[in-house]
Coordinates of C-alpha atoms and ligand atoms in Angstrom, one line a residue:
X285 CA -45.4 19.5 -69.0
X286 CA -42.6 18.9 -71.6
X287 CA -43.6 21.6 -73.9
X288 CA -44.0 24.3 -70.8
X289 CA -40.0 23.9 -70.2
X290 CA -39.2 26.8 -72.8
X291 CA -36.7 26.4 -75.2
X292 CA -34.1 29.0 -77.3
X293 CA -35.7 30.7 -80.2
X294 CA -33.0 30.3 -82.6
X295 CA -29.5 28.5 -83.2
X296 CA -28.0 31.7 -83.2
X297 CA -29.7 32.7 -79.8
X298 CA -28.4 29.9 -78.5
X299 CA -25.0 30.5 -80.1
X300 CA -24.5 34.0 -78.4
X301 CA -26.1 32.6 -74.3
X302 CA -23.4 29.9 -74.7
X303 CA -20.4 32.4 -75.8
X304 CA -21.5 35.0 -73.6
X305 CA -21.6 32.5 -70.3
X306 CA -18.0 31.3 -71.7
X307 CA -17.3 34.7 -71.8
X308 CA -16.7 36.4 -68.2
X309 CA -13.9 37.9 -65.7
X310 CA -12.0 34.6 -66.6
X311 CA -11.0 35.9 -70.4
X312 CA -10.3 39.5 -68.8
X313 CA -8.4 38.9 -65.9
X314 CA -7.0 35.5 -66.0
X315 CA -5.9 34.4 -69.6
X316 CA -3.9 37.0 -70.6
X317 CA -1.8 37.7 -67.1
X318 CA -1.5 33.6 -66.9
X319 CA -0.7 33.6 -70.3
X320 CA 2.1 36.0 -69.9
X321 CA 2.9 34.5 -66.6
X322 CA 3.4 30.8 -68.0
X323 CA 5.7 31.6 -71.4
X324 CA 3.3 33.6 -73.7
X325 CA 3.3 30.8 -76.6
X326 CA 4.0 27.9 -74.7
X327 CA 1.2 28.5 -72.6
X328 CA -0.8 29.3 -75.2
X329 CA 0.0 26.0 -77.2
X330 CA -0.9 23.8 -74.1
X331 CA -3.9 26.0 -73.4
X332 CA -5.5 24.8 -77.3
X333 CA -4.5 21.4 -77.1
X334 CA -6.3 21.2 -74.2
X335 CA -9.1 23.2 -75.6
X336 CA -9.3 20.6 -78.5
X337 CA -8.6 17.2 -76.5
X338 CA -10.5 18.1 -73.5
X339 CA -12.7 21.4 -73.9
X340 CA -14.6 20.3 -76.6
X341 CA -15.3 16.6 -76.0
X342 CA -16.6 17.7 -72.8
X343 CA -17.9 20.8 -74.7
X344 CA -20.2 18.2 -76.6
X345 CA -20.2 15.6 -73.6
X346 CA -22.5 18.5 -71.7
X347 CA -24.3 19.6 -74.8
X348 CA -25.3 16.1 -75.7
X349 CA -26.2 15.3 -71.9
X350 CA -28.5 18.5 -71.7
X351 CA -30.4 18.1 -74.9
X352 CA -30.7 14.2 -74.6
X353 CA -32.1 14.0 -71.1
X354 CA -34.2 17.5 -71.8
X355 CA -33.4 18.1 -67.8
X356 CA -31.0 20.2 -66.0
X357 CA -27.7 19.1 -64.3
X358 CA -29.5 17.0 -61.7
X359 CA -32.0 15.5 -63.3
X360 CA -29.6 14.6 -66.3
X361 CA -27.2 12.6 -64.5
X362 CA -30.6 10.6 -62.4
X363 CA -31.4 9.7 -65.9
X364 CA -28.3 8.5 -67.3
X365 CA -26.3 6.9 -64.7
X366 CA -26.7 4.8 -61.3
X367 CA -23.3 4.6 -60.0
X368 CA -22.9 9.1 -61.0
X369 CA -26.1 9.7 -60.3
X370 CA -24.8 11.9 -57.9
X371 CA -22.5 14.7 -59.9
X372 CA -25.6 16.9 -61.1
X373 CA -25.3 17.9 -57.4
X374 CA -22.2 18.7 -57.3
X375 CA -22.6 20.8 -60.8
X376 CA -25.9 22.8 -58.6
X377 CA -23.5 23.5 -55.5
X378 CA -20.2 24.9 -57.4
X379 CA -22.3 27.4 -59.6
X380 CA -24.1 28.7 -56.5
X381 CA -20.6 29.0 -54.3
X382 CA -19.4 30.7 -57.7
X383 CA -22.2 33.4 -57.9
X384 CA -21.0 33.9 -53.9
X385 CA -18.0 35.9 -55.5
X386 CA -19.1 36.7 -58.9
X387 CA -21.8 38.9 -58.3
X388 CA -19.5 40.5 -55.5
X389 CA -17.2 41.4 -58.8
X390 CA -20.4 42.3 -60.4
X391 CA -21.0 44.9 -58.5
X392 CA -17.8 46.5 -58.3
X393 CA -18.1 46.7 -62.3
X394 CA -20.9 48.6 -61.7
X395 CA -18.9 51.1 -59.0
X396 CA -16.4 51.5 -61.7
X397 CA -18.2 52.3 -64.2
X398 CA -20.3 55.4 -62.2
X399 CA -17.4 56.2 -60.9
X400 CA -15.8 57.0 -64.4
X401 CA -19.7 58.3 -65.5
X402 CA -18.9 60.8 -62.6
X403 CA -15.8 62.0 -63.8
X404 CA -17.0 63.0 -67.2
X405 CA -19.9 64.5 -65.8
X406 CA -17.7 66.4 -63.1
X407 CA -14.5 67.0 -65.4
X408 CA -11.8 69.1 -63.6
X409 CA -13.1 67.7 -59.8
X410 CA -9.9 66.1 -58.3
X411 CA -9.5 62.0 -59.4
X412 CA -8.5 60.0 -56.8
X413 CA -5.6 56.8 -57.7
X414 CA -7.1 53.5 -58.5
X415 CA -5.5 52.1 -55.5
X416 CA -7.4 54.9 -53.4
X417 CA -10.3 54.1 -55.2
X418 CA -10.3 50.7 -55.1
X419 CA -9.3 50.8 -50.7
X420 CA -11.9 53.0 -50.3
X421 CA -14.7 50.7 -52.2
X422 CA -13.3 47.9 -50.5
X423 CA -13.4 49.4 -46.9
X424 CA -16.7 50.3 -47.7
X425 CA -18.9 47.5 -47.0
X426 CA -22.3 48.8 -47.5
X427 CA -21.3 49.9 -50.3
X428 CA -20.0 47.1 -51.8
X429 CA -23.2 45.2 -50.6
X430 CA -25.7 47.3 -52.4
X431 CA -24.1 47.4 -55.5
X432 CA -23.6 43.6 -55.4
X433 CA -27.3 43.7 -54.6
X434 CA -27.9 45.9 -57.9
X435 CA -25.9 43.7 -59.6
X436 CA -27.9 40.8 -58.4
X437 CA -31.1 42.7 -59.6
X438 CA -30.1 43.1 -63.3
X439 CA -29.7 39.3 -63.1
X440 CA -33.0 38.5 -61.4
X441 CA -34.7 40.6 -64.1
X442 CA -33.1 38.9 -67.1
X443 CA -33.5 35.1 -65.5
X444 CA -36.9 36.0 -64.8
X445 CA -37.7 36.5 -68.6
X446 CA -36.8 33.1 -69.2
X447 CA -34.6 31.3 -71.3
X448 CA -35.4 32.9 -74.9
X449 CA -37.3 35.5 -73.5
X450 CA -34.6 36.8 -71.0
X451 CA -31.4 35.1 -71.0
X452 CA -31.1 35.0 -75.4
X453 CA -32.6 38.6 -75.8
X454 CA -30.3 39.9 -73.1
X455 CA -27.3 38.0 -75.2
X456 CA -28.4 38.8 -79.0
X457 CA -27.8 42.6 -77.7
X458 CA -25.2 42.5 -75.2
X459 CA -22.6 40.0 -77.0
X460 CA -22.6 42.0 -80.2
X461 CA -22.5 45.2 -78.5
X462 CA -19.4 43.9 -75.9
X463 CA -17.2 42.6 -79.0
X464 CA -17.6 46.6 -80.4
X465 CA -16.7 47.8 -77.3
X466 CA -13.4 45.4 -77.0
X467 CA -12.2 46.3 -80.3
X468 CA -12.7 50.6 -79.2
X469 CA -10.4 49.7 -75.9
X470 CA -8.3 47.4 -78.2
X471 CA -7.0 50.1 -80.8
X472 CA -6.6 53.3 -77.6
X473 CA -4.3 50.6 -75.9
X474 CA -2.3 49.3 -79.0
X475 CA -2.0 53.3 -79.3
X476 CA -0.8 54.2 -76.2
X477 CA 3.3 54.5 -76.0
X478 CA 5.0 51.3 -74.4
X479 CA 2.2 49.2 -75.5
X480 CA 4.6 46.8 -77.6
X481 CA 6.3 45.7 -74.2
X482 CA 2.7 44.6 -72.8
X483 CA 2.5 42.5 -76.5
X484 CA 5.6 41.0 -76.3
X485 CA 5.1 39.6 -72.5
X486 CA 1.8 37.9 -73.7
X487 CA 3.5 36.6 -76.8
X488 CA 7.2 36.2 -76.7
X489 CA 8.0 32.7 -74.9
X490 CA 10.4 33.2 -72.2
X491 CA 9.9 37.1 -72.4
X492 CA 8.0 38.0 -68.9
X493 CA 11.3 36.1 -67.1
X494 CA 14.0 38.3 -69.5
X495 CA 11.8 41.8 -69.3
X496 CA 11.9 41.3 -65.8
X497 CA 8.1 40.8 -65.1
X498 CA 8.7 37.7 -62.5
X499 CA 11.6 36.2 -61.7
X500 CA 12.0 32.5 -62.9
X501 CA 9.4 30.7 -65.3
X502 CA 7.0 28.0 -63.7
X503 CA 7.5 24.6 -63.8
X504 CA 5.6 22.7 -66.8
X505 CA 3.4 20.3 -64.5
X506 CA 2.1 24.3 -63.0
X507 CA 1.4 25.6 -66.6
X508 CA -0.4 22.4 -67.5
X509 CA -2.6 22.7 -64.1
X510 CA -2.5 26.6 -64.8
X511 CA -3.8 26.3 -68.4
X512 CA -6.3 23.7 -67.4
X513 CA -7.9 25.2 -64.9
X514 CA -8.4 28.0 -66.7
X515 CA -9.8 26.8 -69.6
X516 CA -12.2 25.3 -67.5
X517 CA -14.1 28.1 -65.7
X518 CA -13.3 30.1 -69.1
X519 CA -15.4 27.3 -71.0
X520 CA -17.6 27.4 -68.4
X521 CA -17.3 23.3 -68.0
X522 CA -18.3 21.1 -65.1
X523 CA -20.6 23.8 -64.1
X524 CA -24.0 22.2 -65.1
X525 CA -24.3 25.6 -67.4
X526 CA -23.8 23.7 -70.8
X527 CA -25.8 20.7 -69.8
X528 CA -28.4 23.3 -68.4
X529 CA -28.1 25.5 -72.0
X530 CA -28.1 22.2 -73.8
X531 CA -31.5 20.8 -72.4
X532 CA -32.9 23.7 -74.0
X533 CA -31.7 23.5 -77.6
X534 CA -33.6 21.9 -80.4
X535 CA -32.8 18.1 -81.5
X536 CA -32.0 19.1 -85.4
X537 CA -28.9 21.5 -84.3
X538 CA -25.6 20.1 -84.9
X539 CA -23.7 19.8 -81.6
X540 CA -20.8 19.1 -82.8
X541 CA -20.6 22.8 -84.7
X542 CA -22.0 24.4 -82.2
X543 CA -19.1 23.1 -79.6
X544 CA -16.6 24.0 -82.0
X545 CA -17.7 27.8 -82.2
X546 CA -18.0 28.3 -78.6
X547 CA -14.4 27.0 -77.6
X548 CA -13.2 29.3 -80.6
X549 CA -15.1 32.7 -79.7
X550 CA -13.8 32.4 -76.6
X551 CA -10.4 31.8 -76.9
X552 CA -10.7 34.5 -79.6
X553 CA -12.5 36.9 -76.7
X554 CA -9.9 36.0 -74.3
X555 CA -7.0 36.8 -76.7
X556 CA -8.4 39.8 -77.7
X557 CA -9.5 40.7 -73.8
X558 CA -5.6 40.2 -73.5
X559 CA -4.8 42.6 -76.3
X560 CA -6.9 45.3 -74.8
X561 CA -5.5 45.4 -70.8
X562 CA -2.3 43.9 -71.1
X563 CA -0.4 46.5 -73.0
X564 CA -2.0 49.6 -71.6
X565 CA -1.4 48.4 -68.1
X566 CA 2.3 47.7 -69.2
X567 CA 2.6 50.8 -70.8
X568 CA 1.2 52.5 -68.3
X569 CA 3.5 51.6 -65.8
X570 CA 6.5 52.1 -68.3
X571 CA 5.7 55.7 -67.9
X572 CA 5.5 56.2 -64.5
X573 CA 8.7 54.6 -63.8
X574 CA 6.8 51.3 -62.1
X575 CA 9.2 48.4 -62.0
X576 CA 7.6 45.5 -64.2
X577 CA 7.1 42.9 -61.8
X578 CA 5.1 45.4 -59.5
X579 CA 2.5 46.2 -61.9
X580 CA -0.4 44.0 -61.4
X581 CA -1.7 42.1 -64.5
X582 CA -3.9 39.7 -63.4
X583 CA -7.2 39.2 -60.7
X584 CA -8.8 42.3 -59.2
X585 CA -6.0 44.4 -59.1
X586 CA -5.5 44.9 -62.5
X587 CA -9.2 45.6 -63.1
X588 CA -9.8 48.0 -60.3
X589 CA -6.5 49.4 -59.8
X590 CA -4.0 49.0 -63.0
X591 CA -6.6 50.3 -65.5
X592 CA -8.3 52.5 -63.9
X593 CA -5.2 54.6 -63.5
X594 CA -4.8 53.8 -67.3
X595 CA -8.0 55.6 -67.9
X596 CA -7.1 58.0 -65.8
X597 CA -3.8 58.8 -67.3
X598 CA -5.9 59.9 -70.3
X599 CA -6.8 63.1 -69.4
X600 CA -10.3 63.5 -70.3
X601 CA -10.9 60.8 -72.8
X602 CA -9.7 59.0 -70.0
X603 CA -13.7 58.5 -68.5
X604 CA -15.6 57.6 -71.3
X605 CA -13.1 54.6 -72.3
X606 CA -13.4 54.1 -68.3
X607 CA -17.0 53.9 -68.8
X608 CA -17.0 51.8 -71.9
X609 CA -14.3 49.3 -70.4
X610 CA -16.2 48.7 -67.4
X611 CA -19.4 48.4 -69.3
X612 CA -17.8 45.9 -71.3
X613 CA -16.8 44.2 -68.6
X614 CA -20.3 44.4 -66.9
X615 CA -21.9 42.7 -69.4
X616 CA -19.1 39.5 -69.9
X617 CA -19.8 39.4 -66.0
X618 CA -24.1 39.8 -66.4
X619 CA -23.8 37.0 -69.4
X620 CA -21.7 34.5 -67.3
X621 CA -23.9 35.4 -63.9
X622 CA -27.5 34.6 -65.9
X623 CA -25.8 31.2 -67.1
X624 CA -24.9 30.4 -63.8
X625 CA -28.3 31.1 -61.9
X626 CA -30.2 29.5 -64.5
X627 CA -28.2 26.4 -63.2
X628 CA -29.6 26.5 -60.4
X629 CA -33.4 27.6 -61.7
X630 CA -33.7 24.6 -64.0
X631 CA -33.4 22.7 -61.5
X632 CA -35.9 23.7 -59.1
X633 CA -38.4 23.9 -62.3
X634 CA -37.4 20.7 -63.5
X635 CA -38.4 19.1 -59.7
X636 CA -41.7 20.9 -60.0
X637 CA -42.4 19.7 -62.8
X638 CA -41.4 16.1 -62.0
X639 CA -44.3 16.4 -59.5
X640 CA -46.9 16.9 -62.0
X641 CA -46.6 21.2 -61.1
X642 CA -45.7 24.0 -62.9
X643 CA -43.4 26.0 -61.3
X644 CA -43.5 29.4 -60.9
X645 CA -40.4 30.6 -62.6
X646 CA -39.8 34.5 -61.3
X647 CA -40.6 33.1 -57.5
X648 CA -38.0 30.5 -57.9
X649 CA -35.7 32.6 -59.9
X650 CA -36.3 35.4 -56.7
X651 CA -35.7 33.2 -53.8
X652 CA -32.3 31.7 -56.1
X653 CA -31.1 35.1 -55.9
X654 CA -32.4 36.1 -52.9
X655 CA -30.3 32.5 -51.0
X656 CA -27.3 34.1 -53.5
X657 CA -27.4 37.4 -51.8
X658 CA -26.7 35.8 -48.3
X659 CA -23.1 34.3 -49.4
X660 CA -22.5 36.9 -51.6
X661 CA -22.6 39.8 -48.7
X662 CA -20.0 37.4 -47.2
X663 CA -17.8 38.3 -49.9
X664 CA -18.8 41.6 -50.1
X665 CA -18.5 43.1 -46.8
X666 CA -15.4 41.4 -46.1
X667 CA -13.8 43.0 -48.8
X668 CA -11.0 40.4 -50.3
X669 CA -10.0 40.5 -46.6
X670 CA -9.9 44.2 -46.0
X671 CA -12.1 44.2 -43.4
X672 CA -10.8 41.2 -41.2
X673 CA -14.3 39.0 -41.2
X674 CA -12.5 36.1 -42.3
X675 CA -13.1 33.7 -40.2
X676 CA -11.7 30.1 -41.9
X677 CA -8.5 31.6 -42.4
X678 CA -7.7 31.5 -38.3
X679 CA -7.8 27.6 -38.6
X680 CA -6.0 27.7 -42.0
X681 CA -3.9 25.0 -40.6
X682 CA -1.3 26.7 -42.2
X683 CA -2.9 26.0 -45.3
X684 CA -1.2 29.4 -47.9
X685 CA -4.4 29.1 -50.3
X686 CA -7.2 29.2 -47.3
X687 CA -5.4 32.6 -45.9
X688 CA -6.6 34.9 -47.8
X689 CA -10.4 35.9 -47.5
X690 CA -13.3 34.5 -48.4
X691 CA -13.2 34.9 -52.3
X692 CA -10.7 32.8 -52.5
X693 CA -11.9 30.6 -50.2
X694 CA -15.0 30.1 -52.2
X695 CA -12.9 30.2 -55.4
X696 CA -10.8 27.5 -54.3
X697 CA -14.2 25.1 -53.1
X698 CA -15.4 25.5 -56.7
X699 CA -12.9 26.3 -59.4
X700 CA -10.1 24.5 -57.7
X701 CA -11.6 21.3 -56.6
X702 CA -15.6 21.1 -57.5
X703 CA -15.0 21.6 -61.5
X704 CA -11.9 19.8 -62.0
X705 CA -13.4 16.7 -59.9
X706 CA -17.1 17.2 -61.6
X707 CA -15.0 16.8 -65.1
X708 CA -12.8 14.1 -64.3
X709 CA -16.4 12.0 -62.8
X710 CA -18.2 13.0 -65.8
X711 CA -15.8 11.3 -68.6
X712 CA -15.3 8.7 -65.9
X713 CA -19.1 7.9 -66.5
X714 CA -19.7 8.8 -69.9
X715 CA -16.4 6.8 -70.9
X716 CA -16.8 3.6 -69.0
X717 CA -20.3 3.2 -67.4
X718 CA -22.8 4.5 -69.5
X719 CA -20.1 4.9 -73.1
X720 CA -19.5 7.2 -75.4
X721 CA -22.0 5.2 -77.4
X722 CA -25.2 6.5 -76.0
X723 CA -24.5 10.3 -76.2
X724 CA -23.0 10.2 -79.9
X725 CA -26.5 8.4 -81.0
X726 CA -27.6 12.1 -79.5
X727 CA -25.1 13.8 -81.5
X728 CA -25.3 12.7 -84.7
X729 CA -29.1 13.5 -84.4
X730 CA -27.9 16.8 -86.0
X731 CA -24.9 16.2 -87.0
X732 CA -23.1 13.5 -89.5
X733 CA -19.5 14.7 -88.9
X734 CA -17.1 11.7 -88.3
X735 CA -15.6 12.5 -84.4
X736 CA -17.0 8.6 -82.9
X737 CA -13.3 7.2 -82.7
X738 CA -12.1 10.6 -81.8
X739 CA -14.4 11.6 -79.2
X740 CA -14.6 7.7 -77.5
X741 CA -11.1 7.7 -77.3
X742 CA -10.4 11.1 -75.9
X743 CA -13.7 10.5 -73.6
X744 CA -12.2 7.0 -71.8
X745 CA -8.4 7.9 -71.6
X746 CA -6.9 11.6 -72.6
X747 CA -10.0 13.8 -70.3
X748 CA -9.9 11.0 -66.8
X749 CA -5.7 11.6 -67.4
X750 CA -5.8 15.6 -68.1
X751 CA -8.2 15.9 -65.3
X752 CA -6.6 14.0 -62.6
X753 CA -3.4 15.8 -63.5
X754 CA -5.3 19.5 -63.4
X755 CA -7.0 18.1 -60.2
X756 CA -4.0 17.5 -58.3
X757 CA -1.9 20.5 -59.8
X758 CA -4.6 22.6 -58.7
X759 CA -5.0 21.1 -55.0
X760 CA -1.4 21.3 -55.1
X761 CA -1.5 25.5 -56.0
X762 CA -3.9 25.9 -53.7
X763 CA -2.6 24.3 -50.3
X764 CA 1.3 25.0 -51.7
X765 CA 1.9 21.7 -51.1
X766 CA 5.0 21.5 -53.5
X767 CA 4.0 17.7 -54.9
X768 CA 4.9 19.6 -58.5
Ligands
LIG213 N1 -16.8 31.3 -68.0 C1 -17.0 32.3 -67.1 C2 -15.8 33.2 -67.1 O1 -14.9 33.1 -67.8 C3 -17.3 31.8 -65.7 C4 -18.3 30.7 -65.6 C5 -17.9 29.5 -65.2 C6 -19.6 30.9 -66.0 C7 -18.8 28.4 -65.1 C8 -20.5 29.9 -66.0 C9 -20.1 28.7 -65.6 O2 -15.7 34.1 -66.3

C-alpha cells in the first residue's frame, strides 16, 4: 500500500506547494493593512519574532509529524499520541470550515478578473465604481454561486492529478509566474503619485495614528494576538496542511532548511503583496480627496472595491493590470485552496488504505469538493451579509464578532479559535507527552544542523505561552469582550 501513497517529485516541487499554500488572501489582504494598522515596524518586529520562536518550531513540528508517521493529520496524531490522539480531527474540520469561505473569495477573484478581461475587450463601454461592482456581485447570488463553483472546479482538477502530478505541477508554474506578476503591480503602484504616503503607513511606526488613518494605536496585548493570528493562517499552521505536505516528502530532505525557506518566502510575499496594494489604494484615495481613515485597506473591501477603482483610475492600462492583479491573486487563492482540500483527501485515502483498499483518489477528491460546495453556497449566496440569510447572527447573544454574516462566522470557528487551540495542543503534546525527542530523531534524518536545545525549549515553554496568549486575545477580538 505504502508505495501507492504518492509522493513529491522533487525538493523544489515540494518547496513551491508549501510556499504557495503559505501564500493566499492572508499575505494580500491582511499583513499589510494589520501591519499598518498595529505600528508599521513594531508590528512587524513582533510579527518575526513570532515567526522565528513559534512559526518555525511548529513549521518543523508539522513537517517532522507528516514525514515521520507517512499519514495525514489524522492518522499522524493516532500514531503518535494517546492522550492527543484526537487533534488530527480538529486539523480535518477547520480546513473544511476554511474552504467554506475561501473558495467563496475564490470565485469572486475569478469575477474580477472577467470583469477587467471585459473592459479591455469593450474599451470606451461605461465602467461602473468598484463599490457598484462589488454590491452588485454581492446581491447577485447565483452569481456568486457559480463562480464559487468554477472556482471549486479548477481545484477538483488540480487535486485530482495528485500530489506531484497535480498539486506540484500546478505550483512549479503558477508560483513562478505569480512572483512576476507581483513585481509588474509592484513598480505601476510605487509609480503612481501619493504612493509614498501608502509606504510610510506600512512602515513608519506610529504613522497611521499621526496621518490620520485611525484614530489611536492598539493596545500591545491586541498587536501580539493580531500579529499571531495572522502569522498563523499566513503560515498556514494548525491546519493539518504541513503535516499533510510533510507525509509526502522524502526522508533524505533536510526539514529544518526547508522550514526556514517557507517562513521567509512568505513573509517576503506578504511584504511585497503589501508594497503592491497599500500605496496605490492610498494614493488613490489622496487623489480623489478621500479622507484616510475611509479608505479601506484591509479584507474584501480593499480587494474588490479599493483596487479596483485603482485600476480603473488608469485609464486603459487600467484593465490589463486589473486582469493581471486579479490573476495574481487567483492563483495565491488556487495554491492555498489545493493545500487545504488535500487535507481533507489524505485523509479519506489514508483510511482506505488502512483497510487493506486502494482508494479511489478523483471520487474522493469529487465528493470532498462536492460536501465543500454545500457550506460554501452558504457563504456565497449570503453575500458577507448582503442578502440577510444570516441566521446565527439573530441569537448573537449580543456577541459583536458573530453579527456579521456567515464568513465571519466561519472565519471566527477556524482561524480564531480551531488554529490557535490546534497549535497550542500540539506543542502541548509534542513538548510534554510524546517530547521533542522523538520528532528531532525524524529531523536530523536529513538534517545535522544543531536546533535540539533550541527547538525543545521553545517547543515546551515559548509556543504553549504565545499560543494561549494569541488564543485568548483572539477570543477576546472576536466576542469584544475587552479582557485586553
Ligand atoms: N496561508 C493561506 C493564506 O495566507 C491560508 C491557509 C491557511 C492555507 C491554512 C492553508 C492552510 O491565505
Amino acid at each position: 500500500m505504502e508505495q501507492n501513497r504518492g509522493s513529491w517529485g522533487s525538493n523544489l516541487g515540494f518547496l513551491l506547494a508549501a510556499i504557495g499554500s503559505a501564500v493566499g488572501l492572508g499575505n494580500i489582504w491582511g499583513f499589510p493593512y494589520k501591519m499598518g494598522k498595529s505600528g508599521g515596524f513594531t508590528f512587524l518586529l513582533i510579527y518575526l519574532l513570532l515567526a522565528v520562536f513559534v512559526g518555525f518550531i511548529i513549521m518543523m513540528g508539522e513537517l517532522s509529524l507528516g514525514r515521520k508517521t507517512g499519514k495525514g493529520t489524522v492518522g499522524a496524531y493516532h500514531t503518535m499520541s494517546k492522550k492527543f490522539k484526537w487533534i488530527g480531527w480538529l486539523a480535518v474540520f477547520s480546513p473544511f470550515v476554511i474552504m467554506s469561505f475561501y473558495s467563496v473569495l475564490g470565485g469572486y477573484c475569478i469575477e474580477y478578473m472577467s470583469l477587467n478581461l471585459s473592459n479591455l475587450a469593450f474599451a470606451g463601454a461605461e465602467i461602473k465604481t468598484g463599490s457598484d461592482l462589488f454590491g452588485a456581485m454581492l446581491t447577485n447570488p447565483f452569481g456568486c454561486v457559480m463562480f464559487t463553483l468554477l472556482f471549486l472546479l479548477i481545484c477538483y482538477l488540480i487535486n485530482r492529478g495528485g500530489v506531484s502530478g497535480g498539486i506540484e505541477k500546478f505550483n512549479k508554474v503558477g508560483m513562478p509566474a505569480l512572483f512576476v506578476m507581483l513585481v509588474i503591480i509592484i513598480i505601476r503602484s510605487l509609480t503612481l503619485p501619493g504612493a509614498m504616503e501608502g509606504l510610510k503607513f506600512m512602515f513608519v511606526p506610529g504613522y497611521a495614528v499621526k496621518a490620520g488613518f485611525i484614530a489611536e494605536a492598539p493596545k500591545f496585548a491586541t498587536v501580539l494576538a493580531t500579529a499571531g493570528g495572522q502569522m498563523f493562517f499566513s503560515l498556514s499552521l494548525a491546519m493539518g496542511a504541513m503535516i499533510t505536505y510533510g507525509s509526502y516528502l522524502s526522508k533524505q530532505e533536510d526539514l529544518v532548511k526547508n522550514s526556514a525557506i517557507i517562513v521567509v518566502a512568505d513573509t517576503i510575499v506578504a511584504t511585497m503583496a503589501g508594497i503592491a496594494v497599500i500605496p496605490a489604494a492610498v494614493a488613490n484615495g489622496i487623489q480623489n480627496g478621500i479622507p484616510l481613515n475611509e479608505i479601506a485597506l484591509g479584507g474584501p473591501s480593499l480587494l474588490f472595491v479599493t483596487l479596483q477603482d485603482v485600476f480603473q483610475a488608469m485609464g486603459t492600462v487600467g484593465p490589463l493590470f486589473g486582469v493581471i492583479f486579479y490573476l495574481l491573486v487567483l492563483i495565491a487563492a488556487i495554491s492555498s485552496a489545493i493545500s487545504l482540500i488535500e487535507v481533507v483527501v489524505t485523509y479519506f485515502m489514508d483510511r482506505a488504505a488502512e483497510k487493506g483498499k486502494e482508494g479511489n483518489r478523483p471520487k474522493v477528491v469529487l465528493l470532498v469538493c462536492l460536501a465543500i460546495m454545500v457550506e460554501a453556497a452558504l457563504v456565497a449566496v449570503d453575500g458577507l451579509g448582503s442578502n440577510g440569510i444570516w441566521v446565527p447572527g439573530q441569537a448573537s447573544f449580543g456577541i459583536q464578532g458573530w453579527n456579521d454574516c456567515w464568513l465571519d462566522f466561519m472565519d471566527m470557528m477556524s482561524e480564531g479559535i480551531a488554529m490557535p487551540l490546534g497549535a497550542l495542543l500540539m506543542s502541548l503534546m509534542v513538548g510534554w507527552e510524546i517530547k521533542p525527542k522523538s520528532l528531532l530523531d525524524e529531523i536530523h534524518q536529513g538534517s545535522n544542523a544543531r536546533i535540539d536545545g533550541f527547538f525543545s525549549f521553545c517547543m515546551k515553554f515559548i509556543v504553549p505561552l504565545g499560543m494561549l496568549l494569541i488564543l485568548v486575545g483572539q477570543i477576546d477580538t472576536f466576542f469584544s469582550l475587552g479582557i485586553f
